[in-house]
Amino acid sequence: MRYDSVIIGAGQSGLYAAKALAEKNKHYLVLERDEVGQQWQQRLNGMQLFTSRRFCALPGFVFPGDPQGYPTTEEVAAYLKNYARMFKLNIQPRTRVVSVIQEKGGFIITTDTGARIETKTIINATGSNQQVNIPSLSEGLSNQVQQFTADVINLGSIKDGWRVAIIGDGASGRQIAAQLASRCSVSLACGQRRSLPPNRVLGKDIFWWLSKLGIIFAGNGTLVSKVLKKRNPLPLGNYTNNKLKKVGVTICQRLTECQETTLQFANGHQQQVDAVIWATGYQDDASWLHIEGCHDENGFIQQNGQSPTEGLFVIGRKWLSCRASELIMGVERDVDHVMTLVERQLLKNQEVES
């Protein structure tokens, strides 16, 4: 059996790509290493998205609940499961891809069960958040210091009264700091300075304004995209430095050194800790892709969804086409574009075979 396309990853991008292929009567399969929605389910309990529900829906299926409210990651996980069920998508869960090679004018995928799957095209929808990034600084910490990462599901193992340092001031780091502040001595180490605009402006989700003004969908290479990349704003108005200080969080500069139980920050400040939570982002995992020239130390190489190899495509990446690419609201635009590339490749294959 040879598929027209195999999608690797059943997140929001992979699911919508599967729906699009099904509507085009293509023979497809989605391979998912866990369960649908599990990546969202494995986030800290109670964590919220910074886009409102109206911007969290995939094409063809309304996101339930107040469209003006902000969903939790558990809600997103449930929504994706229902999406897959609603459209009866052909998904093979609990199947990890261990190898992809080029062969016979297409690709051979080997899974952890030993199965070999032939396909004409591949759409990689694994996203770039596959491995938690822990800086080498961590090696200087004593075993007395408990270390966690931002994908911790609950904070129950952190004891009351502990001195906790959270390294990384993105959406996860700031929400974790706020949750722990009432029962621990919490410090938040901030890296590059960024703006934290409010979630709502004049009563509307800030993404409504960014969409109307064409900012969120401004393409790579435009002046708008260059400004956004430089400033790296996050709409976390409820978790600004001042608001976190009010609940007891100490705001620190960039972490520069770990020595036993002591952390040192860029301004020379030192602090004793019982626990460190690394909220320092994620990195790609392309170890299974055995095709030369398609990835480097930064992960997959692609331009607007097209990899250097014919028939291999990428979706669900930060700045794939614009700022919205890493958000659910950007899925439709990017997947629709990649679908045109997939169809063109399948037509090319057909012409060669005939």
mmCIF file of C-alpha atoms in Angstrom:
data_model
loop_
_atom_site.group_PDB
_atom_site.id
_atom_site.type_symbol
_atom_site.label_atom_id
_atom_site.label_comp_id
_atom_site.label_asym_id
_atom_site.label_seq_id
_atom_site.Cartn_x
_atom_site.Cartn_y
_atom_site.Cartn_z
ATOM 1 C CA MET A 1 0.000 0.000 0.000
ATOM 2 C CA ARG A 2 1.395 3.382 -0.970
ATOM 3 C CA TYR A 3 -0.158 6.555 0.415
ATOM 4 C CA ASP A 4 -0.480 9.847 -1.418
ATOM 5 C CA SER A 5 0.640 11.538 1.777
ATOM 6 C CA VAL A 6 1.595 10.668 5.337
ATOM 7 C CA ILE A 7 1.290 13.366 7.986
ATOM 8 C CA ILE A 8 3.615 13.036 10.966
ATOM 9 C CA GLY A 9 2.007 14.596 14.039
ATOM 10 C CA ALA A 10 -1.677 14.945 14.997
ATOM 11 C CA GLY A 11 -1.622 18.422 16.473
ATOM 12 C CA GLN A 12 -3.778 21.235 15.169
ATOM 13 C CA SER A 13 -1.838 21.589 11.904
ATOM 14 C CA GLY A 14 -1.710 17.861 11.245
ATOM 15 C CA LEU A 15 -5.423 17.421 11.873
ATOM 16 C CA TYR A 16 -6.472 20.209 9.566
ATOM 17 C CA ALA A 17 -4.069 18.928 6.889
ATOM 18 C CA ALA A 18 -5.697 15.491 7.225
ATOM 19 C CA LYS A 19 -9.149 17.006 6.792
ATOM 20 C CA ALA A 20 -7.965 18.880 3.693
ATOM 21 C CA LEU A 21 -6.477 15.709 2.160
ATOM 22 C CA ALA A 22 -9.659 13.761 2.894
ATOM 23 C CA GLU A 23 -11.754 16.415 1.150
ATOM 24 C CA LYS A 24 -9.488 16.107 -1.894
ATOM 25 C CA ASN A 25 -10.011 12.311 -1.858
ATOM 26 C CA LYS A 26 -6.336 11.672 -1.251
ATOM 27 C CA HIS A 27 -5.132 8.431 0.304
ATOM 28 C CA TYR A 28 -3.528 9.596 3.540
ATOM 29 C CA LEU A 29 -2.485 8.514 7.038
ATOM 30 C CA VAL A 30 -1.626 10.491 10.161
ATOM 31 C CA LEU A 31 1.050 9.035 12.464
ATOM 32 C CA GLU A 32 0.966 10.292 16.061
ATOM 33 C CA ARG A 33 3.526 9.217 18.666
ATOM 34 C CA ASP A 34 1.100 9.754 21.573
ATOM 35 C CA GLU A 35 -2.642 10.445 21.516
ATOM 36 C CA VAL A 36 -4.405 13.296 19.737
ATOM 37 C CA GLY A 37 -4.133 16.416 21.880
ATOM 38 C CA GLN A 38 -1.656 14.913 24.316
ATOM 39 C CA GLN A 39 0.929 17.647 23.806
ATOM 40 C CA TRP A 40 -1.630 20.142 25.081
ATOM 41 C CA GLN A 41 -2.744 17.846 27.884
ATOM 42 C CA GLN A 42 0.813 17.566 29.171
ATOM 43 C CA ARG A 43 0.995 21.224 30.101
ATOM 44 C CA LEU A 44 0.674 22.714 33.555
ATOM 45 C CA ASN A 45 -2.843 22.346 34.973
ATOM 46 C CA GLY A 46 -4.826 25.541 34.576
ATOM 47 C CA MET A 47 -2.467 27.113 32.047
ATOM 48 C CA GLN A 48 -4.271 29.362 29.586
ATOM 49 C CA LEU A 49 -3.625 30.369 25.999
ATOM 50 C CA PHE A 50 -3.168 34.068 25.267
ATOM 51 C CA THR A 51 -5.513 33.898 22.267
ATOM 52 C CA SER A 52 -9.260 33.871 22.958
ATOM 53 C CA ARG A 53 -11.454 30.940 21.956
ATOM 54 C CA ARG A 54 -12.667 32.686 18.805
ATOM 55 C CA PHE A 55 -9.106 32.418 17.480
ATOM 56 C CA CYS A 56 -8.560 28.812 18.614
ATOM 57 C CA ALA A 57 -10.954 27.081 16.228
ATOM 58 C CA LEU A 58 -9.878 25.058 13.209
ATOM 59 C CA PRO A 59 -11.889 25.371 9.966
ATOM 60 C CA GLY A 60 -15.238 23.588 10.085
ATOM 61 C CA PHE A 61 -15.659 23.191 13.839
ATOM 62 C CA VAL A 62 -16.498 25.881 16.401
ATOM 63 C CA PHE A 63 -14.460 26.025 19.596
ATOM 64 C CA PRO A 64 -16.967 25.595 22.464
ATOM 65 C CA GLY A 65 -17.394 28.112 25.266
ATOM 66 C CA ASP A 66 -17.342 31.884 25.528
ATOM 67 C CA PRO A 67 -15.601 33.121 22.349
ATOM 68 C CA GLN A 68 -14.257 36.110 24.269
ATOM 69 C CA GLY A 69 -12.722 33.958 27.013
ATOM 70 C CA TYR A 70 -9.304 32.312 27.065
ATOM 71 C CA PRO A 71 -9.178 28.499 26.966
ATOM 72 C CA THR A 72 -7.004 26.274 29.088
ATOM 73 C CA THR A 73 -4.623 23.806 27.476
ATOM 74 C CA GLU A 74 -6.940 20.989 28.628
ATOM 75 C CA GLU A 75 -9.776 22.564 26.628
ATOM 76 C CA VAL A 76 -7.584 22.671 23.519
ATOM 77 C CA ALA A 77 -6.656 19.007 23.963
ATOM 78 C CA ALA A 78 -10.344 18.038 24.212
ATOM 79 C CA TYR A 79 -11.211 20.186 21.199
ATOM 80 C CA LEU A 80 -8.580 18.484 19.023
ATOM 81 C CA LYS A 81 -9.803 15.031 20.030
ATOM 82 C CA ASN A 82 -13.344 16.006 19.099
ATOM 83 C CA TYR A 83 -12.116 17.496 15.806
ATOM 84 C CA ALA A 84 -10.455 14.212 14.831
ATOM 85 C CA ARG A 85 -13.601 12.325 15.830
ATOM 86 C CA MET A 86 -15.952 14.717 14.028
ATOM 87 C CA PHE A 87 -14.225 14.344 10.663
ATOM 88 C CA LYS A 88 -13.305 10.662 11.143
ATOM 89 C CA LEU A 89 -9.675 11.338 10.332
ATOM 90 C CA ASN A 90 -7.411 8.383 9.575
ATOM 91 C CA ILE A 91 -5.019 8.530 12.532
ATOM 92 C CA GLN A 92 -2.688 5.867 13.869
ATOM 93 C CA PRO A 93 -1.898 6.872 17.489
ATOM 94 C CA ARG A 94 0.921 5.609 19.727
ATOM 95 C CA THR A 95 3.155 5.182 16.687
ATOM 96 C CA ARG A 96 6.557 6.813 16.714
ATOM 97 C CA VAL A 97 8.446 7.427 13.488
ATOM 98 C CA VAL A 98 12.031 6.211 13.851
ATOM 99 C CA SER A 99 13.272 6.596 10.287
ATOM 100 C CA VAL A 100 12.426 8.307 7.004
ATOM 101 C CA ILE A 101 14.412 7.664 3.837
ATOM 102 C CA GLN A 102 13.913 8.449 0.142
ATOM 103 C CA GLU A 103 13.226 5.459 -2.084
ATOM 104 C CA LYS A 104 11.314 4.586 -5.256
ATOM 105 C CA GLY A 105 10.483 8.190 -6.072
ATOM 106 C CA GLY A 106 8.890 8.660 -2.684
ATOM 107 C CA PHE A 107 9.605 7.861 0.936
ATOM 108 C CA ILE A 108 9.834 4.859 3.232
ATOM 109 C CA ILE A 109 8.773 5.486 6.840
ATOM 110 C CA THR A 110 9.770 3.023 9.547
ATOM 111 C CA THR A 111 7.901 3.111 12.841
ATOM 112 C CA ASP A 112 8.779 1.864 16.321
ATOM 113 C CA THR A 113 6.657 -1.227 15.671
ATOM 114 C CA GLY A 114 8.929 -2.144 12.753
ATOM 115 C CA ALA A 115 6.270 -1.319 10.146
ATOM 116 C CA ARG A 116 7.432 0.085 6.787
ATOM 117 C CA ILE A 117 5.067 2.605 5.238
ATOM 118 C CA GLU A 118 5.424 3.813 1.632
ATOM 119 C CA THR A 119 4.221 7.258 0.654
ATOM 120 C CA LYS A 120 4.565 9.670 -2.237
ATOM 121 C CA THR A 121 4.742 12.754 -0.002
ATOM 122 C CA ILE A 122 5.288 13.567 3.665
ATOM 123 C CA ILE A 123 3.913 16.476 5.655
ATOM 124 C CA ASN A 124 5.884 16.993 8.850
ATOM 125 C CA ALA A 125 3.503 18.447 11.441
ATOM 126 C CA THR A 126 5.459 17.577 14.563
ATOM 127 C CA GLY A 127 5.993 21.225 15.486
ATOM 128 C CA SER A 128 9.239 22.506 16.901
ATOM 129 C CA ASN A 129 8.374 21.911 20.579
ATOM 130 C CA GLN A 130 9.456 18.288 20.717
ATOM 131 C CA GLN A 131 12.274 18.407 23.254
ATOM 132 C CA VAL A 132 12.549 20.614 26.289
ATOM 133 C CA ASN A 133 15.598 22.822 26.091
ATOM 134 C CA ILE A 134 17.701 22.754 29.271
ATOM 135 C CA PRO A 135 20.828 24.940 29.125
ATOM 136 C CA SER A 136 24.203 23.494 30.065
ATOM 137 C CA LEU A 137 24.283 25.926 33.010
ATOM 138 C CA SER A 138 22.105 23.394 34.819
ATOM 139 C CA GLU A 139 25.082 21.041 35.171
ATOM 140 C CA GLY A 140 26.519 23.332 37.848
ATOM 141 C CA LEU A 141 23.618 22.688 40.219
ATOM 142 C CA SER A 142 23.930 20.424 43.229
ATOM 143 C CA ASN A 143 21.801 17.293 43.555
ATOM 144 C CA GLN A 144 20.144 19.043 46.486
ATOM 145 C CA VAL A 145 18.389 21.330 44.014
ATOM 146 C CA GLN A 146 15.260 19.861 42.475
ATOM 147 C CA GLN A 147 15.016 20.594 38.753
ATOM 148 C CA PHE A 148 11.833 20.747 36.696
ATOM 149 C CA THR A 149 10.890 21.897 33.205
ATOM 150 C CA ALA A 150 8.038 24.045 31.956
ATOM 151 C CA ASP A 151 6.125 20.998 30.725
ATOM 152 C CA VAL A 152 5.508 19.913 34.323
ATOM 153 C CA ILE A 153 1.817 18.957 34.593
ATOM 154 C CA ASN A 154 1.315 20.050 38.177
ATOM 155 C CA LEU A 155 3.363 21.821 40.812
ATOM 156 C CA GLY A 156 2.393 19.528 43.685
ATOM 157 C CA SER A 157 5.911 18.161 44.127
ATOM 158 C CA ILE A 158 7.211 21.648 44.943
ATOM 159 C CA LYS A 159 6.897 22.041 48.701
ATOM 160 C CA ASP A 160 5.477 25.058 50.481
ATOM 161 C CA GLY A 161 8.139 27.522 51.540
ATOM 162 C CA TRP A 162 10.726 26.437 48.962
ATOM 163 C CA ARG A 163 12.957 28.995 47.290
ATOM 164 C CA VAL A 164 12.114 28.509 43.605
ATOM 165 C CA ALA A 165 13.779 30.143 40.607
ATOM 166 C CA ILE A 166 11.984 30.067 37.265
ATOM 167 C CA ILE A 167 14.356 30.584 34.365
ATOM 168 C CA GLY A 168 12.609 32.025 31.311
ATOM 169 C CA ASP A 169 9.962 34.719 31.152
ATOM 170 C CA GLY A 170 7.712 33.508 28.352
ATOM 171 C CA ALA A 171 4.050 32.574 28.741
ATOM 172 C CA SER A 172 4.827 29.370 30.672
ATOM 173 C CA GLY A 173 7.417 30.879 33.008
ATOM 174 C CA ARG A 174 5.233 33.812 33.974
ATOM 175 C CA GLN A 175 2.126 31.678 34.632
ATOM 176 C CA ILE A 176 4.130 29.207 36.717
ATOM 177 C CA ALA A 177 5.562 32.079 38.762
ATOM 178 C CA ALA A 178 2.084 33.426 39.445
ATOM 179 C CA GLN A 179 0.798 29.990 40.533
ATOM 180 C CA LEU A 180 3.652 29.401 42.987
ATOM 181 C CA ALA A 181 3.885 32.903 44.442
ATOM 182 C CA SER A 182 1.294 32.353 47.171
ATOM 183 C CA ARG A 183 3.201 29.495 48.838
ATOM 184 C CA CYS A 184 6.860 29.750 47.786
ATOM 185 C CA SER A 185 9.618 32.332 47.556
ATOM 186 C CA VAL A 186 9.662 32.789 43.779
ATOM 187 C CA SER A 187 12.169 34.467 41.476
ATOM 188 C CA LEU A 188 11.729 34.898 37.726
ATOM 189 C CA ALA A 189 14.863 35.252 35.582
ATOM 190 C CA CYS A 190 14.150 37.336 32.482
ATOM 191 C CA GLY A 191 16.161 37.224 29.285
ATOM 192 C CA GLN A 192 15.812 39.556 26.344
ATOM 193 C CA ARG A 193 13.627 42.543 27.105
ATOM 194 C CA ARG A 194 10.206 42.192 25.517
ATOM 195 C CA SER A 195 6.934 44.077 25.524
ATOM 196 C CA LEU A 196 3.935 42.543 27.287
ATOM 197 C CA PRO A 197 0.846 44.236 25.835
ATOM 198 C CA PRO A 198 -2.604 43.621 27.343
ATOM 199 C CA ASN A 199 -4.727 40.725 26.125
ATOM 200 C CA ARG A 200 -7.636 43.053 25.428
ATOM 201 C CA VAL A 201 -7.723 46.529 23.908
ATOM 202 C CA LEU A 202 -10.945 48.590 23.930
ATOM 203 C CA GLY A 203 -12.857 45.463 24.946
ATOM 204 C CA LYS A 204 -11.557 43.257 22.129
ATOM 205 C CA ASP A 205 -8.895 40.539 21.987
ATOM 206 C CA ILE A 206 -5.642 42.160 20.867
ATOM 207 C CA PHE A 207 -5.439 39.535 18.120
ATOM 208 C CA TRP A 208 -8.680 40.926 16.674
ATOM 209 C CA TRP A 209 -6.893 44.251 16.226
ATOM 210 C CA LEU A 210 -3.707 42.638 14.923
ATOM 211 C CA SER A 211 -5.757 40.700 12.384
ATOM 212 C CA LYS A 212 -7.774 43.724 11.238
ATOM 213 C CA LEU A 213 -4.603 45.779 10.866
ATOM 214 C CA GLY A 214 -2.868 43.021 8.890
ATOM 215 C CA ILE A 215 -0.060 42.762 11.431
ATOM 216 C CA ILE A 216 -0.471 39.178 12.554
ATOM 217 C CA PHE A 217 -0.490 37.879 8.959
ATOM 218 C CA ALA A 218 2.290 40.139 7.634
ATOM 219 C CA GLY A 219 4.637 37.888 5.665
ATOM 220 C CA ASN A 220 8.235 37.028 6.393
ATOM 221 C CA GLY A 221 10.618 39.702 5.181
ATOM 222 C CA THR A 222 8.176 42.569 5.578
ATOM 223 C CA LEU A 223 9.025 45.527 7.780
ATOM 224 C CA VAL A 224 6.241 44.496 10.175
ATOM 225 C CA SER A 225 7.681 41.000 10.563
ATOM 226 C CA LYS A 226 11.153 42.402 11.230
ATOM 227 C CA VAL A 227 9.803 44.640 13.987
ATOM 228 C CA LEU A 228 7.815 41.781 15.565
ATOM 229 C CA LYS A 229 10.816 39.451 15.537
ATOM 230 C CA LYS A 230 13.010 42.081 17.145
ATOM 231 C CA ARG A 231 10.562 43.072 19.884
ATOM 232 C CA ASN A 232 9.067 39.585 20.375
ATOM 233 C CA PRO A 233 5.904 40.857 22.125
ATOM 234 C CA LEU A 234 3.655 38.528 24.114
ATOM 235 C CA PRO A 235 0.132 39.582 25.144
ATOM 236 C CA LEU A 236 0.524 38.727 28.810
ATOM 237 C CA GLY A 237 -0.926 41.824 30.378
ATOM 238 C CA ASN A 238 -1.977 39.882 33.483
ATOM 239 C CA TYR A 239 1.587 38.726 34.076
ATOM 240 C CA THR A 240 3.679 41.871 33.644
ATOM 241 C CA ASN A 241 6.672 42.412 35.912
ATOM 242 C CA ASN A 242 4.729 44.887 38.040
ATOM 243 C CA LYS A 243 1.776 42.520 38.497
ATOM 244 C CA LEU A 244 4.048 39.619 39.381
ATOM 245 C CA LYS A 245 5.901 41.804 41.891
ATOM 246 C CA LYS A 246 2.579 42.620 43.563
ATOM 247 C CA VAL A 247 1.982 38.934 44.281
ATOM 248 C CA GLY A 248 5.497 38.525 45.648
ATOM 249 C CA VAL A 249 7.587 37.396 42.677
ATOM 250 C CA THR A 250 11.148 38.739 42.528
ATOM 251 C CA ILE A 251 12.116 39.791 39.004
ATOM 252 C CA CYS A 252 15.755 39.020 38.178
ATOM 253 C CA GLN A 253 18.023 39.603 35.248
ATOM 254 C CA ARG A 254 19.410 36.878 32.995
ATOM 255 C CA LEU A 255 20.890 33.813 34.725
ATOM 256 C CA THR A 256 24.657 33.594 34.168
ATOM 257 C CA GLU A 257 25.893 30.818 36.450
ATOM 258 C CA CYS A 258 24.780 27.917 38.645
ATOM 259 C CA GLN A 259 27.074 26.765 41.429
ATOM 260 C CA GLU A 260 25.807 24.087 43.828
ATOM 261 C CA THR A 261 22.714 25.705 45.378
ATOM 262 C CA THR A 262 23.533 29.260 44.298
ATOM 263 C CA LEU A 263 22.350 31.070 41.197
ATOM 264 C CA GLN A 264 24.061 34.171 39.880
ATOM 265 C CA PHE A 265 22.369 36.690 37.630
ATOM 266 C CA ALA A 266 23.667 39.215 35.078
ATOM 267 C CA ASN A 267 23.648 42.101 37.556
ATOM 268 C CA GLY A 268 25.782 40.143 40.041
ATOM 269 C CA HIS A 269 22.867 39.272 42.325
ATOM 270 C CA GLN A 270 23.146 35.831 43.940
ATOM 271 C CA GLN A 271 20.395 33.641 45.306
ATOM 272 C CA GLN A 272 20.101 30.330 47.144
ATOM 273 C CA VAL A 273 17.465 27.946 45.735
ATOM 274 C CA ASP A 274 15.735 24.694 46.581
ATOM 275 C CA ALA A 275 14.290 24.223 43.090
ATOM 276 C CA VAL A 276 14.779 25.487 39.555
ATOM 277 C CA ILE A 277 12.148 25.366 36.815
ATOM 278 C CA TRP A 278 13.584 25.623 33.307
ATOM 279 C CA ALA A 279 11.128 27.504 31.093
ATOM 280 C CA THR A 280 13.750 28.057 28.443
ATOM 281 C CA GLY A 281 11.874 26.848 25.406
ATOM 282 C CA TYR A 282 11.967 23.774 23.249
ATOM 283 C CA GLN A 283 14.003 22.420 20.385
ATOM 284 C CA ASP A 284 13.400 20.396 17.272
ATOM 285 C CA ASP A 285 14.062 16.673 16.935
ATOM 286 C CA ALA A 286 14.913 15.627 13.403
ATOM 287 C CA SER A 287 16.969 12.569 14.351
ATOM 288 C CA TRP A 288 14.514 10.307 12.506
ATOM 289 C CA LEU A 289 14.900 12.102 9.169
ATOM 290 C CA HIS A 290 17.699 10.415 7.213
ATOM 291 C CA ILE A 291 17.647 12.738 4.229
ATOM 292 C CA GLU A 292 20.670 14.943 3.739
ATOM 293 C CA GLY A 293 20.189 18.705 3.565
ATOM 294 C CA CYS A 294 16.740 18.853 5.181
ATOM 295 C CA HIS A 295 17.782 19.803 8.686
ATOM 296 C CA ASP A 296 20.624 21.392 10.587
ATOM 297 C CA GLU A 297 21.406 22.221 14.217
ATOM 298 C CA ASN A 298 18.358 24.510 14.306
ATOM 299 C CA GLY A 299 15.929 21.866 13.089
ATOM 300 C CA PHE A 300 14.053 21.495 9.824
ATOM 301 C CA ILE A 301 15.079 23.604 6.849
ATOM 302 C CA GLN A 302 12.081 24.953 4.956
ATOM 303 C CA GLN A 303 10.833 27.963 3.103
ATOM 304 C CA ASN A 304 7.132 28.650 3.394
ATOM 305 C CA GLY A 305 6.493 24.947 4.015
ATOM 306 C CA GLN A 306 8.689 23.542 1.245
ATOM 307 C CA SER A 307 11.770 21.569 2.326
ATOM 308 C CA PRO A 308 14.840 21.226 0.072
ATOM 309 C CA THR A 309 13.612 17.709 -0.851
ATOM 310 C CA GLU A 310 10.777 17.262 -3.361
ATOM 311 C CA GLY A 311 7.718 15.749 -1.721
ATOM 312 C CA LEU A 312 8.686 16.664 1.851
ATOM 313 C CA PHE A 313 6.720 19.517 3.394
ATOM 314 C CA VAL A 314 6.550 21.225 6.782
ATOM 315 C CA ILE A 315 3.659 22.888 8.631
ATOM 316 C CA GLY A 316 3.060 24.209 12.139
ATOM 317 C CA ARG A 317 6.326 26.112 12.555
ATOM 318 C CA LYS A 318 7.066 29.454 14.110
ATOM 319 C CA TRP A 319 7.270 32.098 11.412
ATOM 320 C CA LEU A 320 6.610 29.552 8.654
ATOM 321 C CA SER A 321 4.899 32.356 6.764
ATOM 322 C CA CYS A 322 4.014 34.978 9.388
ATOM 323 C CA ARG A 323 3.603 35.635 13.135
ATOM 324 C CA ALA A 324 0.334 33.671 13.182
ATOM 325 C CA SER A 325 2.055 30.510 11.962
ATOM 326 C CA GLU A 326 2.747 29.212 15.479
ATOM 327 C CA LEU A 327 -0.803 29.972 16.614
ATOM 328 C CA ILE A 328 -3.963 28.000 15.893
ATOM 329 C CA MET A 329 -5.329 31.044 14.063
ATOM 330 C CA GLY A 330 -2.535 30.669 11.504
ATOM 331 C CA VAL A 331 -3.119 26.984 10.728
ATOM 332 C CA GLU A 332 -5.639 27.448 7.906
ATOM 333 C CA ARG A 333 -3.501 29.851 5.921
ATOM 334 C CA ASP A 334 -0.311 27.794 6.115
ATOM 335 C CA VAL A 335 -1.907 24.387 5.552
ATOM 336 C CA ASP A 336 -3.942 25.644 2.577
ATOM 337 C CA HIS A 337 -0.727 26.900 1.016
ATOM 338 C CA VAL A 338 1.127 23.636 1.620
ATOM 339 C CA MET A 339 -1.814 21.680 0.196
ATOM 340 C CA THR A 340 -1.265 23.403 -3.150
ATOM 341 C CA LEU A 341 2.373 22.249 -3.027
ATOM 342 C CA VAL A 342 1.342 18.686 -2.163
ATOM 343 C CA GLU A 343 -1.179 18.520 -4.994
ATOM 344 C CA ARG A 344 1.389 19.886 -7.429
ATOM 345 C CA GLN A 345 3.897 17.241 -6.333
ATOM 346 C CA LEU A 346 1.356 14.423 -6.648
ATOM 347 C CA LEU A 347 0.491 15.585 -10.158
ATOM 348 C CA LYS A 348 4.185 15.637 -11.024
ATOM 349 C CA ASN A 349 4.605 12.106 -9.684
ATOM 350 C CA GLN A 350 1.628 10.972 -11.740
ATOM 351 C CA GLU A 351 3.121 12.423 -14.910
ATOM 352 C CA VAL A 352 6.438 10.671 -14.261
ATOM 353 C CA GLU A 353 4.732 7.334 -13.575
ATOM 354 C CA SER A 354 2.662 7.568 -16.761
#
